[in-house]
mmCIF file of C-alpha atoms in Angstrom:
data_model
loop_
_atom_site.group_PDB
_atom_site.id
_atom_site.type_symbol
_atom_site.label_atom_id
_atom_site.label_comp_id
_atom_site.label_asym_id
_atom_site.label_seq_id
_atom_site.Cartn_x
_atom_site.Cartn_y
_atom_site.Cartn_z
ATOM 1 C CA UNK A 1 214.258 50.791 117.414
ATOM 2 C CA UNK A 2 212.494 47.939 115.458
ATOM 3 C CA UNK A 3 209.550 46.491 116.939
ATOM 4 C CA UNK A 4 210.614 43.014 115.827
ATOM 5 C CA UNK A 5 212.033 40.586 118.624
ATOM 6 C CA UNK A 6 216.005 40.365 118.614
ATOM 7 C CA UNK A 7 215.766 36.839 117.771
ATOM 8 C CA UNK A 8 213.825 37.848 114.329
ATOM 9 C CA UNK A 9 216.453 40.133 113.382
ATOM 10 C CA UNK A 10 219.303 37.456 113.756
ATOM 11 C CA UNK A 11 217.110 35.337 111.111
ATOM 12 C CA UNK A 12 218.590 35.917 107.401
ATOM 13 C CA UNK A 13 216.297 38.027 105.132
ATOM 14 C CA UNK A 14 213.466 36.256 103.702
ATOM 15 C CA UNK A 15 213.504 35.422 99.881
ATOM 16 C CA UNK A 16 210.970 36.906 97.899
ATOM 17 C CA UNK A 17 209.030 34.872 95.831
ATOM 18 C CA UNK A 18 205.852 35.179 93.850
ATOM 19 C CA UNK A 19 202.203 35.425 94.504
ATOM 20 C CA UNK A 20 201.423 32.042 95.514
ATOM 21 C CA UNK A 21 197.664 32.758 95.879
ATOM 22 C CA UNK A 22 195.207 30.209 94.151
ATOM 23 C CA UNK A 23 192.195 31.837 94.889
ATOM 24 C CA UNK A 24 190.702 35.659 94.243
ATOM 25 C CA UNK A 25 190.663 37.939 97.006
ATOM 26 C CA UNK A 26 188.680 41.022 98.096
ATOM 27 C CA UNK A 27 189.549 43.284 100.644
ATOM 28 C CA UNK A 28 188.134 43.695 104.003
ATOM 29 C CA UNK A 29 188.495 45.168 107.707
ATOM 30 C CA UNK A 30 187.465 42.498 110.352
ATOM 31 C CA UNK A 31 188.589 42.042 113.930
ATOM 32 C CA UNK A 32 190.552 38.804 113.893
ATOM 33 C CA UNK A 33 191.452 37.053 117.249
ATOM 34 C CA UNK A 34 193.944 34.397 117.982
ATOM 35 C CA UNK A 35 193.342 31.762 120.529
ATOM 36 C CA UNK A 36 195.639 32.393 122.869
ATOM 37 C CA UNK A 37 196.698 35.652 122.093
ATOM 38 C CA UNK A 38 195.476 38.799 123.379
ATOM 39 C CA UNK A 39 196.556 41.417 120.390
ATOM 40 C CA UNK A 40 194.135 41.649 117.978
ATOM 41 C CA UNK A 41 194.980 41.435 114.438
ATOM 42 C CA UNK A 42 192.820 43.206 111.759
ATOM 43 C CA UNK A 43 192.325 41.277 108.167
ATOM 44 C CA UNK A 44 192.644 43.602 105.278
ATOM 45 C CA UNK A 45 192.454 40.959 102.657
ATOM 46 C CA UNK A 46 190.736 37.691 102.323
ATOM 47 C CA UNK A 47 190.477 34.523 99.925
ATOM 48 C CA UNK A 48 189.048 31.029 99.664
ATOM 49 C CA UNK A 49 192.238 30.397 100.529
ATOM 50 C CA UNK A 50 192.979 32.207 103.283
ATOM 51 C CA UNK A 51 193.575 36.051 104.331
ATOM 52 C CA UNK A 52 196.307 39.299 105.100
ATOM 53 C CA UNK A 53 196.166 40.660 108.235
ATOM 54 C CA UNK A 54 197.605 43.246 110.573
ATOM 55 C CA UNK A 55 199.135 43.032 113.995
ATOM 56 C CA UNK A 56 201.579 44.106 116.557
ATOM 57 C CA UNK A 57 202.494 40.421 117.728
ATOM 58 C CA UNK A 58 204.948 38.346 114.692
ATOM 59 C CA UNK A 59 203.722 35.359 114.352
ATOM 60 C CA UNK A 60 206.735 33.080 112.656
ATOM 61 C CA UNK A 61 206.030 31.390 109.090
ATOM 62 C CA UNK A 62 205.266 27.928 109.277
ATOM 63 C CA UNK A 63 203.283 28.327 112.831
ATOM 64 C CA UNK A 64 199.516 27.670 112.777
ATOM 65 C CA UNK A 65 196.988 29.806 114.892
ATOM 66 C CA UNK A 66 193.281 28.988 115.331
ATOM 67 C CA UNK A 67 191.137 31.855 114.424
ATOM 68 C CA UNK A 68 187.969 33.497 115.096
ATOM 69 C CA UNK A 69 186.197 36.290 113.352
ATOM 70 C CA UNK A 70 183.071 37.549 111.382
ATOM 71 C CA UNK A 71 182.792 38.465 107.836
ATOM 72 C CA UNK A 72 181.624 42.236 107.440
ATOM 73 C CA UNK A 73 177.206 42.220 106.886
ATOM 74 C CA UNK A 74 177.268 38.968 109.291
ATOM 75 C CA UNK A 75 176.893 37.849 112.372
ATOM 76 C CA UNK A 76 177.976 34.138 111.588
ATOM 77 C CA UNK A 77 181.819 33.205 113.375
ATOM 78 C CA UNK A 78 183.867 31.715 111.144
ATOM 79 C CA UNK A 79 186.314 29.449 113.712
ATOM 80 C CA UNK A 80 189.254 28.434 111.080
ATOM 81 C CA UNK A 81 192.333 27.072 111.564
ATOM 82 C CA UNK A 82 195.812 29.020 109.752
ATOM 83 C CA UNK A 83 199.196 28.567 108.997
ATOM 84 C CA UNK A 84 201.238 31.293 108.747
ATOM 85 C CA UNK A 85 202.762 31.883 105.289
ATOM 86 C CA UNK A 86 204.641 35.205 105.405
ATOM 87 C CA UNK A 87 205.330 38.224 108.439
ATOM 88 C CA UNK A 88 206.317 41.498 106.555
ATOM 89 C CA UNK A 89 207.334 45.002 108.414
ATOM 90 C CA UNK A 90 205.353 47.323 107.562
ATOM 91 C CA UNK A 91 205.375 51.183 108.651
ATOM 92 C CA UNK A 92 204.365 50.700 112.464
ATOM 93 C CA UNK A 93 202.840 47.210 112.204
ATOM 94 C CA UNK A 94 203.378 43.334 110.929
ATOM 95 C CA UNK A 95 201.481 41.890 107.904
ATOM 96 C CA UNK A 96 201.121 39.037 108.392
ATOM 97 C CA UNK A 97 199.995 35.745 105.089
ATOM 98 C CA UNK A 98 197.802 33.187 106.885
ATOM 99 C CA UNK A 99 196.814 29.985 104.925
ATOM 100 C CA UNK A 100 193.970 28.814 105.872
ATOM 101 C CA UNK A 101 194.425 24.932 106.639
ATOM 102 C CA UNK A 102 190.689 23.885 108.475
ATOM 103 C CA UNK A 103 187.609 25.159 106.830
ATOM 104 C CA UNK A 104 184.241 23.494 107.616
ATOM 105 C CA UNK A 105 181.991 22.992 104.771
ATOM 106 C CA UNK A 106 180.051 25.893 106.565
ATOM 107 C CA UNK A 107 182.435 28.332 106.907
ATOM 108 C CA UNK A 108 183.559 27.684 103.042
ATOM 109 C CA UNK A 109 179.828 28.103 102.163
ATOM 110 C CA UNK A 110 179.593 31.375 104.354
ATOM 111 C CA UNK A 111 183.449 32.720 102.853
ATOM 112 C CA UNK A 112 182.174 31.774 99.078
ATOM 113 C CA UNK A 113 178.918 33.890 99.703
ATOM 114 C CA UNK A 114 180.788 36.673 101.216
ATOM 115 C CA UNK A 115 182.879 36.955 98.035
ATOM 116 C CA UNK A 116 180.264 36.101 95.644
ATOM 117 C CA UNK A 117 178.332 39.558 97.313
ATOM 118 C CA UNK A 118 181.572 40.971 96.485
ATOM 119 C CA UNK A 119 182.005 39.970 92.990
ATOM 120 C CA UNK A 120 178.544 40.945 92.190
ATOM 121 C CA UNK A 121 179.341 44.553 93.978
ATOM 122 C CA UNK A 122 182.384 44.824 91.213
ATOM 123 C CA UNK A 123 180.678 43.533 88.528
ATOM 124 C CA UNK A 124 177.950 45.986 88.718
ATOM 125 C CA UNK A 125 175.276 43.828 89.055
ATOM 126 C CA UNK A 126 173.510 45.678 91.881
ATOM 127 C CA UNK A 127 170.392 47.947 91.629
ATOM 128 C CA UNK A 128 172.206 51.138 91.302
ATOM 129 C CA UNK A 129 175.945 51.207 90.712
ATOM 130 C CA UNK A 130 178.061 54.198 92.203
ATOM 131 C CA UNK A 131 180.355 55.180 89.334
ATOM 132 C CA UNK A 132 182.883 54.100 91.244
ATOM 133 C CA UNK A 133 181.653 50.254 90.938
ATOM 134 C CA UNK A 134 181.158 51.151 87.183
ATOM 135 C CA UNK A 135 184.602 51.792 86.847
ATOM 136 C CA UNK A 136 185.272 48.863 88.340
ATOM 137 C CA UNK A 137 182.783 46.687 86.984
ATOM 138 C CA UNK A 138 184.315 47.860 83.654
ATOM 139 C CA UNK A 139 187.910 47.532 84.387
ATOM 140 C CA UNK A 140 186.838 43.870 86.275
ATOM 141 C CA UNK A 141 185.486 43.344 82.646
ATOM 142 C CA UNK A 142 187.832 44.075 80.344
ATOM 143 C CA UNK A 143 190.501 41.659 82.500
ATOM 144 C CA UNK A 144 187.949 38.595 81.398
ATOM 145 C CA UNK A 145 186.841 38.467 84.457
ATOM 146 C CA UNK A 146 189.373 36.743 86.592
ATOM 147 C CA UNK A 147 187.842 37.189 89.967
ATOM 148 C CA UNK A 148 185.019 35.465 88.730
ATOM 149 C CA UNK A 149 186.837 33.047 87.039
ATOM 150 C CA UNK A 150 188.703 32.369 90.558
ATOM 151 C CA UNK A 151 185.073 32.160 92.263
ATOM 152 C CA UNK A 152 183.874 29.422 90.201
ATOM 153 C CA UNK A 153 187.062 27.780 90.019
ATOM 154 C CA UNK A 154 186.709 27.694 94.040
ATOM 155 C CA UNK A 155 183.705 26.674 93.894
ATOM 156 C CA UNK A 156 183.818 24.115 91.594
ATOM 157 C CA UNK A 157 186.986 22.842 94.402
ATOM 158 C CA UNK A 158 185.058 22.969 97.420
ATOM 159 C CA UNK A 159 181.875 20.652 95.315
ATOM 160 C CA UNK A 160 184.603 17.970 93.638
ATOM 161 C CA UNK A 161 186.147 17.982 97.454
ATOM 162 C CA UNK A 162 182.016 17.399 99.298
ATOM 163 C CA UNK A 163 181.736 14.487 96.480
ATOM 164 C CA UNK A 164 185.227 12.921 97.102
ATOM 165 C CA UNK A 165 184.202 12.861 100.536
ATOM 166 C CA UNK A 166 180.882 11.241 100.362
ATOM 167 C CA UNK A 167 182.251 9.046 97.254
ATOM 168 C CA UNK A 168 184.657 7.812 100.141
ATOM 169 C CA UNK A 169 181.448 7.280 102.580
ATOM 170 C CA UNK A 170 179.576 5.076 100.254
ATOM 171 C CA UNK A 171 182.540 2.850 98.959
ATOM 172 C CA UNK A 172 182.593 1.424 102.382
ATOM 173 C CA UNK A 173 181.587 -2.112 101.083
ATOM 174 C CA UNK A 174 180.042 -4.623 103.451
ATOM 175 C CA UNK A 175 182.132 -7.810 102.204
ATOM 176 C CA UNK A 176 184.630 -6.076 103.862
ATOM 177 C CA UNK A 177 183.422 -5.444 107.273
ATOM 178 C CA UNK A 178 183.525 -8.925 109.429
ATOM 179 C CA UNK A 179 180.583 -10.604 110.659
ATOM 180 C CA UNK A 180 179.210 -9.961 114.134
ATOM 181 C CA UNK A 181 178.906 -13.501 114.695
ATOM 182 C CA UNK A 182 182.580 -14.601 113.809
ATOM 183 C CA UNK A 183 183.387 -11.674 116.441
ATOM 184 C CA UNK A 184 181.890 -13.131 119.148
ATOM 185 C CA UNK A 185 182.935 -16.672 118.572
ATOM 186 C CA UNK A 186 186.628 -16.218 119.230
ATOM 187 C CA UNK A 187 186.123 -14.271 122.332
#
C-alpha cells in the first residue's frame, strides 16, 4: 500500500524536467519544521536558493510553507518562507524541492556563510585536510570550480539586490512629496 493520499495517485505522473537549480548546493541533515504541521521533515540538501528535504507528510507543488530551522555549527533560526517545487516517492519517505521565496538579508548572510564554511571544507583550505577533502578539493578543482563559481555568483545577487533596494530608498525625491502646508489648507 502506497503511503501517498488517494487523491495524489488520481493526479497524472509528473513530467520530468531538468535541474532547475541556480545556485550550488551542499548537503546537510537539519531538523526542519513547518508551521502548522507537526511531522518533521529533515533537509538533506541546501542552496541559496532553497533546499531537499525529507518527510512523511506530501506537501503539493506550488503550495508554500513557512519554515524554521538551524544550520548545522549554529544556533541562529533561520525563519524562511518556501514554495514547494517538486514531491518525489522515495523508498519509505517523500522528498520533497522547496524554493525558498522570503529570505531576510540575515538569514541570506547566515545561509552564504554556512556554504562559504562549506566550500572552504571542499576546497581544502582548512588546517589539516582528511584525504577525503583532498580528494575532493582536487576533484572540486579540476571541475573549475563551479561551487565556487555559484557562491560568488550568489553573492554577487544578494549585493546588486541590497543596492537596488537602497538605490530605490534614496530616489525618493522631495519635489515629489506635497507640502505640509497645502495639506492642511484644503482640510
Amino acid at each position: 500500500m502506497s503511503s501517498l493520499p488517494a487523491i495524489y495517485e488520481s493526479f497524472p505522473e509528473p513530467k520530468v524536467v531538468e535541474n532547475r537549480r541556480q545556485s550550488a548546493r551542499s548537503p546537510i541533515f537539519t531538523l526542519v519544521k513547518a508551521r502548522g504541521s507537526r511531522e518533521p521533515m529533515w533537509a538533506w540538501d541546501i542552496g541559496m536558493g532553497g533546499m531537499q528535504c525529507r518527510t512523511q507528510q506530501p506537501r503539493f507543488p506550488g503550495s508554500f510553507v513557512d519554515l524554521q530551522f538551524a544550520l548545522p555549527g549554529s544556533n541562529d533560526v533561520l525563519d524562511v518562507g518556501g514554495q514547494v517545487l517538486s514531491l518525489e516517492q522515495l523508498d519509505a519517505h517523500l522528498s520533497v524541492g522547496l524554493r525558498f521565496c522570503m529570505l531576510s538579508s540575515r538569514d541570506q548572510r547566515l545561509l552564504y556563510r554556512f556554504l562559504d564554511q562549506r566550500r572552504a571544507l571542499w576546497s581544502g583550505e582548512t588546517d589539516a585536510p582528511s584525504s577525503a577533502q583532498t580528494r575532493v578539493a582536487r576533484w572540486v578543482a579540476e571541475q573549475n570550480r563551479p561551487f565556487e563559481a555559484m557562491l560568488l555568483e550568489a553573492y554577487a545577487s544578494i549585493r546588486a539586490k541590497e543596492l537596488q533596494r537602497l538605490a530605490s530608498v534614496r530616489s525618493v525625491s522631495r519635489c515629489d512629496l506635497p507640502r505640509l502646508s497645502s495639506l492642511t489648507a484644503r482640510a
